Coordinates of C-alpha atoms in Angstrom, one line a residue:
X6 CA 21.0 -7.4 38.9
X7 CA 20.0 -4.2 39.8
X8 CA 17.8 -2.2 37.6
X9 CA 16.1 1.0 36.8
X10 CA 12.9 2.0 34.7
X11 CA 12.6 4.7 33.4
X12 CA 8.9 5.1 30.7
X13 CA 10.1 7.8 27.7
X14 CA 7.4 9.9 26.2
X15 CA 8.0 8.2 22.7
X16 CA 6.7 4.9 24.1
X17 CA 9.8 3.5 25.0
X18 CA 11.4 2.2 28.2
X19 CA 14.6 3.2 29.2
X20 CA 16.6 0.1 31.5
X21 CA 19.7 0.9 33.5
X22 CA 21.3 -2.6 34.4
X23 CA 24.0 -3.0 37.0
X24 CA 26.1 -6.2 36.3
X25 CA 27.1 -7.7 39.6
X26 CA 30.9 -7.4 39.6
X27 CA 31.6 -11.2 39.6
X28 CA 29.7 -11.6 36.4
X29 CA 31.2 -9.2 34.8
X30 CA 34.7 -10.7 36.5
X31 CA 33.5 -14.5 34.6
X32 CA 32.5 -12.9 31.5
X33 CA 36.1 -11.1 31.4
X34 CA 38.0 -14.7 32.3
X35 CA 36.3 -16.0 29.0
X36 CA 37.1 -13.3 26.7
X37 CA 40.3 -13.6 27.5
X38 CA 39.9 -17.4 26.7
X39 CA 38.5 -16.7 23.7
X40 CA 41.3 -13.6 22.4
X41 CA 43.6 -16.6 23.1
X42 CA 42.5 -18.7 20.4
X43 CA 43.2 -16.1 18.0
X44 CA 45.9 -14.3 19.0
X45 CA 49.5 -15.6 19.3
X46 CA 51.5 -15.0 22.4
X47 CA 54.8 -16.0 22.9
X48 CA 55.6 -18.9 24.7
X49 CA 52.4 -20.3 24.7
X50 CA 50.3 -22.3 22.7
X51 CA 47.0 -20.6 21.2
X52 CA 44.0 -21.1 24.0
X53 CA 46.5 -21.8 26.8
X54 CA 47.7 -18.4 27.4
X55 CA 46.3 -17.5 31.2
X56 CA 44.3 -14.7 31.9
X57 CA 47.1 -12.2 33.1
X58 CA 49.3 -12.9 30.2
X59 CA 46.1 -11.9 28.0
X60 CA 45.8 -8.6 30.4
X61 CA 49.2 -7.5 29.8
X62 CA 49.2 -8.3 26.3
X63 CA 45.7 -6.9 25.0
X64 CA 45.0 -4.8 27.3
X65 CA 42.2 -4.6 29.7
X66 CA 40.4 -2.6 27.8
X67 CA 39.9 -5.0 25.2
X68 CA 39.5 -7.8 27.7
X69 CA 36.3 -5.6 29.0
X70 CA 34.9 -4.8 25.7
X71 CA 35.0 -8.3 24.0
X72 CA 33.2 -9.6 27.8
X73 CA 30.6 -7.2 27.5
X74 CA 29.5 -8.6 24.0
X75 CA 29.6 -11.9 25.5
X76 CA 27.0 -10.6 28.6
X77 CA 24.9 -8.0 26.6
X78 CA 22.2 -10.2 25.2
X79 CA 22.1 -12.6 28.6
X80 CA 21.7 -9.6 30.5
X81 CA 19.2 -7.6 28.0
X82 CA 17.0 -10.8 28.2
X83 CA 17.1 -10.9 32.3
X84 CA 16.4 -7.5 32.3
X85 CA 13.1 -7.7 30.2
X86 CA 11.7 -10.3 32.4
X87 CA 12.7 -8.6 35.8
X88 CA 11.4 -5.4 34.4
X89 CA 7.9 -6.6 33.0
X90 CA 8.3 -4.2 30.0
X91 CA 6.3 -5.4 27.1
X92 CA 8.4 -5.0 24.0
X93 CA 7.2 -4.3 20.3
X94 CA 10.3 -5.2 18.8
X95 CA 14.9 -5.6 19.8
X96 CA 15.6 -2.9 21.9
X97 CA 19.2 -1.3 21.5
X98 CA 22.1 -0.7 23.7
X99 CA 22.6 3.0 24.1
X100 CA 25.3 3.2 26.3
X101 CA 27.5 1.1 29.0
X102 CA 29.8 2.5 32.1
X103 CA 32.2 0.8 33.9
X104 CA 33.2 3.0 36.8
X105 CA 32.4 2.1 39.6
X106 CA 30.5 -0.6 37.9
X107 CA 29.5 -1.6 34.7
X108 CA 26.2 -0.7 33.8
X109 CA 24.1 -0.9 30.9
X110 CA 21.4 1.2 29.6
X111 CA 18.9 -0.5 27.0
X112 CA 16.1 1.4 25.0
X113 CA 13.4 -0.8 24.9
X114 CA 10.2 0.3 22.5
X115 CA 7.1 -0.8 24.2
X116 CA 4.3 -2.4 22.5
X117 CA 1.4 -0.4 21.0
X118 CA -1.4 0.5 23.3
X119 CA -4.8 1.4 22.8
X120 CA -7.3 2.9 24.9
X121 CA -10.5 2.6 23.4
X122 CA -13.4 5.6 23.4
X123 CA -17.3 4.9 23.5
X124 CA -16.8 3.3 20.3
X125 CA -20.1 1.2 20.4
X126 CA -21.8 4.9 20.6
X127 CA -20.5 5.6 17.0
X128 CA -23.5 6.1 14.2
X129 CA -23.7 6.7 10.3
X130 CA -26.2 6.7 8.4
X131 CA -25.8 3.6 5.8
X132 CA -28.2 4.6 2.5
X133 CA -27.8 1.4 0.4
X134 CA -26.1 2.2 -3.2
X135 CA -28.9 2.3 -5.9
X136 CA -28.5 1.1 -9.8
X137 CA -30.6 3.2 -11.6
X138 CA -31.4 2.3 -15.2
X139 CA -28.7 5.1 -16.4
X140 CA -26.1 3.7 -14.6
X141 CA -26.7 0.4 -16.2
X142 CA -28.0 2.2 -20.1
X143 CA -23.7 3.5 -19.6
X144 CA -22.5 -0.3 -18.0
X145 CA -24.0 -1.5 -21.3
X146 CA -22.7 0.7 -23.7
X147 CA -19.5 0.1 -22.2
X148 CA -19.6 -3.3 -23.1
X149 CA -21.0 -2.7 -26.3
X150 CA -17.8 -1.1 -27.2
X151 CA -15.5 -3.8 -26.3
X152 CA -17.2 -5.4 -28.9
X153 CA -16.4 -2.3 -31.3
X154 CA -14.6 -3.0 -34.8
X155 CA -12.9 0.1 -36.4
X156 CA -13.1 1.4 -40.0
X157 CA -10.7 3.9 -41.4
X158 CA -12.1 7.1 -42.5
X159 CA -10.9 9.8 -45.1
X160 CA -13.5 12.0 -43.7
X161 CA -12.1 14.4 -41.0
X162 CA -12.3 13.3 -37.1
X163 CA -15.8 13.5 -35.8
X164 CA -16.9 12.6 -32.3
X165 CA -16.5 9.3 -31.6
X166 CA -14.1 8.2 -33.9
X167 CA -10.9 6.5 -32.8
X168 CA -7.6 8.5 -33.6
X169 CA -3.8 7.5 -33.5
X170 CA -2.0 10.7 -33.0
X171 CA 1.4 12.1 -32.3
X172 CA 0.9 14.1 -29.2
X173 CA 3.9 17.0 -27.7
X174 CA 2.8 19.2 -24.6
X175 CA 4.6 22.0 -23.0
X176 CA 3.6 23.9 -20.0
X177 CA 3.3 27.5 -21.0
X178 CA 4.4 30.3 -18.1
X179 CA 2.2 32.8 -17.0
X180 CA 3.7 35.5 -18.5
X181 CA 4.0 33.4 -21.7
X182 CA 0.2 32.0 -21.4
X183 CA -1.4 35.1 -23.5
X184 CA 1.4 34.7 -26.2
X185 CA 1.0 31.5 -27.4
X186 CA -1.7 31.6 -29.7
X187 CA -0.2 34.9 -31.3
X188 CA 3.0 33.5 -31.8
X189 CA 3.1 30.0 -32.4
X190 CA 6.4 28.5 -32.9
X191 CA 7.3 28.2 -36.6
X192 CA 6.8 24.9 -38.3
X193 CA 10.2 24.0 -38.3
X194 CA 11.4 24.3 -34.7
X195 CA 7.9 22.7 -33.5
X196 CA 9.1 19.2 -36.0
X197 CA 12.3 19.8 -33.9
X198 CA 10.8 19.5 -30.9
X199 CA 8.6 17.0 -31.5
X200 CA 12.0 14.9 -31.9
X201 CA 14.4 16.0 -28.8
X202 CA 12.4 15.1 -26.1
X203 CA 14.2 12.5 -24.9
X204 CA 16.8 15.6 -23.8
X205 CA 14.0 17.7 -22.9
X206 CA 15.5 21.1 -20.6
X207 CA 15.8 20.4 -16.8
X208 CA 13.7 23.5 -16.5
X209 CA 11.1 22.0 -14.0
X210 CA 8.3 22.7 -16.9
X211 CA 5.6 19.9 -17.5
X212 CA 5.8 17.7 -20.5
X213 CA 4.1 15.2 -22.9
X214 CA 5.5 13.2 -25.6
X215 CA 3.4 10.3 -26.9
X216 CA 4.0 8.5 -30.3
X217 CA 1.1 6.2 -32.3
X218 CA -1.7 7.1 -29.2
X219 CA -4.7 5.6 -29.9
X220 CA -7.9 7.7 -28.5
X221 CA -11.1 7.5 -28.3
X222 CA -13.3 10.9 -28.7
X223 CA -16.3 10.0 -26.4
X224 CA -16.6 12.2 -23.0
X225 CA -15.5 9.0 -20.8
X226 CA -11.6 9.1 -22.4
X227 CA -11.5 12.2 -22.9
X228 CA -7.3 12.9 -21.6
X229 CA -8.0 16.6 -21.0
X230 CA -10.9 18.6 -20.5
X231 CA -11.5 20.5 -24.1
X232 CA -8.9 17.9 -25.8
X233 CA -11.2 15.8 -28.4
X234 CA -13.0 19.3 -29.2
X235 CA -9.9 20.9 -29.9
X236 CA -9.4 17.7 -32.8
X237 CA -12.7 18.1 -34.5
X238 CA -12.7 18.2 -38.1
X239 CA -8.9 17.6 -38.6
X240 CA -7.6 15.4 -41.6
X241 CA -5.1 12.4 -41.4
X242 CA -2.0 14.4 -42.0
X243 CA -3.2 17.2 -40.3
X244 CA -1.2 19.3 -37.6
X245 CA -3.6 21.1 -35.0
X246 CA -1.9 23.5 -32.0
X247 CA -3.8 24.8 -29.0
X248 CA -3.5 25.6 -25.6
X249 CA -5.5 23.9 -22.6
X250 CA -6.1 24.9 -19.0
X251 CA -5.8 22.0 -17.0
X252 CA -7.9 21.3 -13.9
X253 CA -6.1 21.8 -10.6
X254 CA -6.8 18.0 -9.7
X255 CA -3.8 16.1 -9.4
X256 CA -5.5 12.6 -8.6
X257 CA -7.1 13.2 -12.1
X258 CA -3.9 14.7 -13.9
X259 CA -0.9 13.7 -12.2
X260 CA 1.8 16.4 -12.2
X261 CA 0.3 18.1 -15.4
X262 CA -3.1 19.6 -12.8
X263 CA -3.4 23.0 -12.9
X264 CA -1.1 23.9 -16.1
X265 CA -1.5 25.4 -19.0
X266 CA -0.2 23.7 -21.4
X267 CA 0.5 24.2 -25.5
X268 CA -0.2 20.8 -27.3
X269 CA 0.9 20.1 -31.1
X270 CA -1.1 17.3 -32.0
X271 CA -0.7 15.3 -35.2
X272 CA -3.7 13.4 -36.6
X273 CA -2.2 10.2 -38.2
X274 CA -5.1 8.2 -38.8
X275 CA -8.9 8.6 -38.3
X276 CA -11.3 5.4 -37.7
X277 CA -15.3 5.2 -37.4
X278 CA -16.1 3.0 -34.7
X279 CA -18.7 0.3 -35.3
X280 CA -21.0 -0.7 -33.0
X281 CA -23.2 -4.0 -32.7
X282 CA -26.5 -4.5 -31.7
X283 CA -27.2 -4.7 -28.4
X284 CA -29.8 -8.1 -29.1
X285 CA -29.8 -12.0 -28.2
X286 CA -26.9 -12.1 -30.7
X287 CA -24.7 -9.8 -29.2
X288 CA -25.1 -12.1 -25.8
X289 CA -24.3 -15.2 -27.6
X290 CA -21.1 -13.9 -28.5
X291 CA -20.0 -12.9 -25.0
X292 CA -17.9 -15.5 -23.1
X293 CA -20.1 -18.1 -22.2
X294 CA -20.7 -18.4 -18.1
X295 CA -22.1 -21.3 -16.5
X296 CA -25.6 -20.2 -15.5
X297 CA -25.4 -17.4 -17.4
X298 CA -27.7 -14.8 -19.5
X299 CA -28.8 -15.8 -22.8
X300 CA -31.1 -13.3 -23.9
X301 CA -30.7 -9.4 -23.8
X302 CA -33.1 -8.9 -20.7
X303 CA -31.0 -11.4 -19.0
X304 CA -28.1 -10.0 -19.8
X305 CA -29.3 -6.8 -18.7
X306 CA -30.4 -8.2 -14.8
X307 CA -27.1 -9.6 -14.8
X308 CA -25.3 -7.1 -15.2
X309 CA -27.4 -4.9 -12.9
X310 CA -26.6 -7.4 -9.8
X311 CA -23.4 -7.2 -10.9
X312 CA -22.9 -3.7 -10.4
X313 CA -25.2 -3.6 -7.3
X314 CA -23.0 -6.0 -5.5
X315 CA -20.0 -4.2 -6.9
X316 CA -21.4 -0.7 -5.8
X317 CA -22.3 -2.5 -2.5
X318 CA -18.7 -3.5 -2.1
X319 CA -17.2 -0.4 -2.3
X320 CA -20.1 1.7 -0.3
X321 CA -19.5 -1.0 2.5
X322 CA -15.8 -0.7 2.2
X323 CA -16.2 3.5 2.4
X324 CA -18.3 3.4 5.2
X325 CA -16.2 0.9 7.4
X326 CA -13.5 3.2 6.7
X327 CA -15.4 6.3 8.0
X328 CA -16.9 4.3 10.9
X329 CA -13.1 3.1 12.2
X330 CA -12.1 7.1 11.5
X331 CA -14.8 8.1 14.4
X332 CA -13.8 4.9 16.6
X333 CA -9.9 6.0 16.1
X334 CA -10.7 9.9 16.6
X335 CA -12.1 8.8 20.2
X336 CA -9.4 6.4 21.3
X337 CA -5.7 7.5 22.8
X338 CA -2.8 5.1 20.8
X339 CA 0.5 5.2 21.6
X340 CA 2.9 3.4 19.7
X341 CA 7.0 3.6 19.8
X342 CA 8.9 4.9 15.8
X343 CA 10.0 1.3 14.9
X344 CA 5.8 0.4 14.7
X345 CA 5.8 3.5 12.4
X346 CA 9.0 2.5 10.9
X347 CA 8.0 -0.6 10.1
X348 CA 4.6 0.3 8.7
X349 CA 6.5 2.8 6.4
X350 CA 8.6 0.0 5.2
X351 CA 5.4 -2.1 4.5
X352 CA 3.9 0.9 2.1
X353 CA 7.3 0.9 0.2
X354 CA 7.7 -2.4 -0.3
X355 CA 3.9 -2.5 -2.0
X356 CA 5.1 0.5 -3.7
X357 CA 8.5 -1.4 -5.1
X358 CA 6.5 -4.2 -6.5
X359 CA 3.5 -1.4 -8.0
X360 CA 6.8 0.0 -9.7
X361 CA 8.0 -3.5 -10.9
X362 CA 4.9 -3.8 -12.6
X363 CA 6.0 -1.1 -14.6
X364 CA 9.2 -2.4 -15.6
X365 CA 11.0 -0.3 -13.0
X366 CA 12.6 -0.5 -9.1
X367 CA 13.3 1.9 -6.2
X368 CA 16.7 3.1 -7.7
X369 CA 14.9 3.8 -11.0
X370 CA 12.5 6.3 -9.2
X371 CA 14.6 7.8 -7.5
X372 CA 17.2 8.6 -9.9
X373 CA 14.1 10.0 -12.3
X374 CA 12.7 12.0 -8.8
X375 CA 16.1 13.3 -7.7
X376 CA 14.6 11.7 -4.4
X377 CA 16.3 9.8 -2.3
X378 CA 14.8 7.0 0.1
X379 CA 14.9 9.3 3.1
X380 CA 12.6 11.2 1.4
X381 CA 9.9 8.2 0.3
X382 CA 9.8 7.5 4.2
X383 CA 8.9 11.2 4.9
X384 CA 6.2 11.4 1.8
X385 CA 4.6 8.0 3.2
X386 CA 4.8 9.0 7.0
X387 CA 1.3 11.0 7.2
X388 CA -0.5 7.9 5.5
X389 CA 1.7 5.4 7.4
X390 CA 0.3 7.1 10.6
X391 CA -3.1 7.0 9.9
X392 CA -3.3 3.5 8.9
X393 CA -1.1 2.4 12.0
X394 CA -3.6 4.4 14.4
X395 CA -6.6 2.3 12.4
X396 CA -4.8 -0.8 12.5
X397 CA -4.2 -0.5 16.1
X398 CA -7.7 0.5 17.1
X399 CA -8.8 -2.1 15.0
X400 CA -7.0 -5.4 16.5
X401 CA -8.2 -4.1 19.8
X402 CA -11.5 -3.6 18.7
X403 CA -11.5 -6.9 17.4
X404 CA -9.6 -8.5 20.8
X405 CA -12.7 -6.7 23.5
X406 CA -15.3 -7.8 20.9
X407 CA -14.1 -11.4 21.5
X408 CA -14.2 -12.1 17.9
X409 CA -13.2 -15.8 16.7
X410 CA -13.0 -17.9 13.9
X411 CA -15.1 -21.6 13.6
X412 CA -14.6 -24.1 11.8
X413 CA -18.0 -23.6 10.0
X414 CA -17.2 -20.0 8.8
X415 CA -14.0 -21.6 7.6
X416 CA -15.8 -24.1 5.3
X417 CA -18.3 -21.6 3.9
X418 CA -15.6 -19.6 3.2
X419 CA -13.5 -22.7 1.0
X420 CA -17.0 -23.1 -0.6
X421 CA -17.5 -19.6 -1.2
X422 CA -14.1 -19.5 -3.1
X423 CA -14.5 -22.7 -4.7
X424 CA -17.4 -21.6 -7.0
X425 CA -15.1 -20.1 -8.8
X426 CA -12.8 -22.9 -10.1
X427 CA -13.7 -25.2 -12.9
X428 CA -16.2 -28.1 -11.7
X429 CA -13.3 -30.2 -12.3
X430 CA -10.2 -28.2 -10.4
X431 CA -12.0 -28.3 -6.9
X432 CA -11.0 -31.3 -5.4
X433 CA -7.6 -30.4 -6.1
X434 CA -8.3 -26.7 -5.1
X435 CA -10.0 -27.7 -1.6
X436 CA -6.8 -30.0 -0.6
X437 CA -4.5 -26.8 -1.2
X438 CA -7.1 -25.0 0.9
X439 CA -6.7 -27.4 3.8
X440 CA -3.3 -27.6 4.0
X441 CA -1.6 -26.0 7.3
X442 CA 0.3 -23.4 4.7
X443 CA -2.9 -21.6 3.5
X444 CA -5.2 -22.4 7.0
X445 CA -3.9 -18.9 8.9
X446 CA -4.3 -16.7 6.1
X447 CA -7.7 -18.2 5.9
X448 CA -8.3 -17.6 9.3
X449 CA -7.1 -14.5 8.8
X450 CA -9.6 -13.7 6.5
X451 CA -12.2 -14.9 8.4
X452 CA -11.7 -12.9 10.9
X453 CA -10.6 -9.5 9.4
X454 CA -14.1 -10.2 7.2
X455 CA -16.1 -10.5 10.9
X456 CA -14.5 -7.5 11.9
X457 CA -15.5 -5.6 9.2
X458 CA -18.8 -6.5 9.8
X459 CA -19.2 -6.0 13.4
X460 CA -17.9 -2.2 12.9
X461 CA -20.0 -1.8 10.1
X462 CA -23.2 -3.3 12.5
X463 CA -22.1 -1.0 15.5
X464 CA -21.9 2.0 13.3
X465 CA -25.2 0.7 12.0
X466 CA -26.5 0.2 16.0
X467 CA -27.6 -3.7 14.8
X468 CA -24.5 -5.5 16.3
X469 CA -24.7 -8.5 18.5
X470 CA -23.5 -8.5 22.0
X471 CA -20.0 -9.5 22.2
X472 CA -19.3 -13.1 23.3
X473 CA -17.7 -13.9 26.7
X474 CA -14.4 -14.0 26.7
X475 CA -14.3 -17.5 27.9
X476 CA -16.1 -18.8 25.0
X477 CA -14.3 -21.7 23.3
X478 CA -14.6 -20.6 19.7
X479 CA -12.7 -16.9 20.6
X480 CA -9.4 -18.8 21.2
X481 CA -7.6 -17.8 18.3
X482 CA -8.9 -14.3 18.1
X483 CA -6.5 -12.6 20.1
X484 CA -3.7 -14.0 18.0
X485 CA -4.8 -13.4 15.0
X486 CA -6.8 -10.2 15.7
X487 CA -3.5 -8.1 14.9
X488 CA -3.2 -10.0 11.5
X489 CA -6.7 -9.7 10.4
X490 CA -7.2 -6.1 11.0
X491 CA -4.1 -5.0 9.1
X492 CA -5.7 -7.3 6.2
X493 CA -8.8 -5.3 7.0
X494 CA -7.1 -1.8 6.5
X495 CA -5.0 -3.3 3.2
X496 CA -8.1 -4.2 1.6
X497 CA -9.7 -0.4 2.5
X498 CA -7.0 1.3 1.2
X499 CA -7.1 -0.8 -1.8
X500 CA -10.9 0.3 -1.8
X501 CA -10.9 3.7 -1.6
X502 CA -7.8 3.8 -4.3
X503 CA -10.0 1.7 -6.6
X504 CA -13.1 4.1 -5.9

């Protein structure tokens, strides 16, 4: 075969493939074997018509068409080895000529490639999280109150009591936003509106209908800034109407950030919320855990490591994320549009099952959105980039650190994880472990947790040499480096959404 390359800008590889006229002459004979089979032809039996019956009664043009399926994927194969192109996923065929010869031209998108910067020259400071006694004063009381009971109050809502309310929001226009307080709605119309909601006005205004909510008045669940003042000193029974401006943060108030909005609230019932003591009693009650705190003092150290390894977690998990930002910011990647395709594809399949978890799917959301999917890929393109450019730099990081996987870091991990299974479950939990299904995604883990570390250490200016390359325990590493750092970015994003 004879063969052009041609290297695209969008990090593909364009092949041009001249079929040597006798192949193309063989391929032809058994198409027109094959059309014989299926087609009847006078006089003959189906299969036994010859060739120039089959031209004459199909056509050559058909003849040539069906033998160019037949060679396409024979000669697309040939043509990546000849060429030595590197491909990230099927190439396509984008066109074929046949005078004077056939040709074929293949689009072929090449495999990521990354370029690393000086990325051992990357530092951040790392200031270890601190629990002060605050911080854990608030972690108590929060667990105080899960421990709340609730007494219902004639006396009118005070801070801190629990309420169940109706609640109806509208957004109020500008030009509106100075009337609403001078001319509320009469009482009528607003018990109207309180009841058509479910054919609320395609108007593009911001709504809220809630029925039987259940809220409690303390600053941490507060819904909206100036919200459980606005309810103080109302009765059950009682109706209260105001306006809030809401704060323009829309990780904090969804689509409802920076609105002003008229609320008619209805106070159905008002509750005192009882609290226990916080003494050797109150831990007793808790859910007993083996090796756990007895006493309040215990309790108390418990909880604070708890939180320290938690804050730890997260701090770590931040600053990984800003050390990989540097390392990415000084390295070139190139990539072809299937990789981001495909990584775009991965983010809405997470966000499918996020909305099955809500009782809804794709066609749901987009019929409530008046989006359609074309649109979800554009929305998650920007975020898809960024994590493809860290996934990338990443697995190579990973691949020149010559990071591996042993089977000693393997076993501390099965122990690590079986501390948390009943005394009696882990026999039956470490054979699970050790079956060939669940070994790669352990290996997996092991290594996307070493590569966390190591950029965390180089960002630090602590981290070990890298082992030669020839060392026995990296042999896995440059399979399963691709694997581990997309785990690694997965469980950052899942970080920084939980923080």
């Amino acid at each position: 075969m004879n063969i052009q390359i041609e290297h695209q800008d969008d990090h593909t590889t364009r092949i041009t493939v001249e079929v040597a006229p006798e192949r193309v002459q063989r391929a032809k004979q058994q198409a027109a074997s094959n059309l014989s089979k299926r087609v009847n032809i006078p006089g003959f039996r189906k299969g036994k018509a010859p060739y120039n019956v089959m031209l004459r009664y199909v056509g050559e043009a058909t003849i040539t068409e069906n033998a160019i399926d037949l060679i396409t994927q024979d000669v697309y194969r040939e043509a990546l080895i000849e060429s030595g192109v590197d491909p990230y996923g099927p190439g396509s065929l984008m066109d074929v000529s046949l005078d004077p010869a056939v040709s074929m031209i293949f689009s072929v998108p090449r495999r990521p490639e990354v370029t690393l910067g000086d990325y051992r020259s990357v530092r951040l400071d790392f200031q270890k999280p601190e629990i002060s006694e605050a911080d854990l004063d608030a972690a108590m009381a929060d667990l105080r109150r899960t421990r709340a009971t609730y007494q219902e109050s004639t006396q009118p809502v005070q801070a801190g009591d629990r309420v169940t309310v109706d609640i109806h929001a509208e957004e109020v226009r500008a030009a509106e936003a100075g009337q609403s307080d001078e001319q509320p709605e009469p009482e009528a119309e607003a018990h109207d509106h309180a009841h058509d909601h479910d054919h609320d006005p395609d108007d593009g205004l911001a709504r809220l209908h809630a029925h039987d909510e259940m809220l409690l008045l303390t600053p941490e669940a507060e819904q909206f800034p100036g919200f459980n003042e606005a309810l103080l000193g109302a009765a059950s029974g009682e109706d209260r109407e105001f306006d809030l401006n809401i704060p323009d943060d829309t990780d904090e108030y969804d689509e409802y950030a920076g609105k002003h909005m008229h609320f008619r609230v209805t106070v159905k019932k008002v509750e005192n919320v009882l609290l226990p003591e916080l003494d050797d009693a109150f831990v007793q009650s808790l859910e007993p855990v083996e090796g756990g705190p007895t006493t309040m003092p215990e309790l108390r150290e418990f909880t604070r490591k708890g939180m320290e390894e938690m804050s730890l977690s997260r701090y770590r998990a931040d600053y990984e994320r800003r050390a990989v930002d540097a390392m990415v910011s000084q390295s070139a990647v190139r990539y072809p549009e299937a990789a981001l395709v495909d990584e775009m594809d991965n983010l809405i399949h997470k966000f499918s099952h996020d909305l099955e978890r809500q009782g809804l799917n794709l066609e749901d959301y987009f019929k409530i959105t008046r989006t359609t999917r074309q649109d979800l890929y554009q929305s998650f393109r920007p975020n898809a980039e960024v994590r493809l450019r860290r996934m990338l730099v990443m697995s190579e990081i990973a691949r020149v650190e010559n990071l591996g996987v042993d089977e000693v870091a393997i076993e501390e991990t099965i122990n690590e994880m079986l501390q948390s299974a009943a005394e009696d479950q882990r026999d039956a939990m470490r054979q699970i472990l050790m079956s060939d299904s669940m070994q790669a995604g352990l290996r997996n883990q092991v290594l996307s947790d070493a590569l966390s570390k190591r950029i965390i250490d180089i960002a630090q200016g602590i981290a070990a040499a890298p082992l030669p390359p020839d060392s026995e325990v990296n042999e896995p590493a440059a399979e399963a480096a691709p694997a581990a750092a997309e785990s690694s970015t997965e469980a950052n994003s899942e970080e920084g959404e939980a923080s």
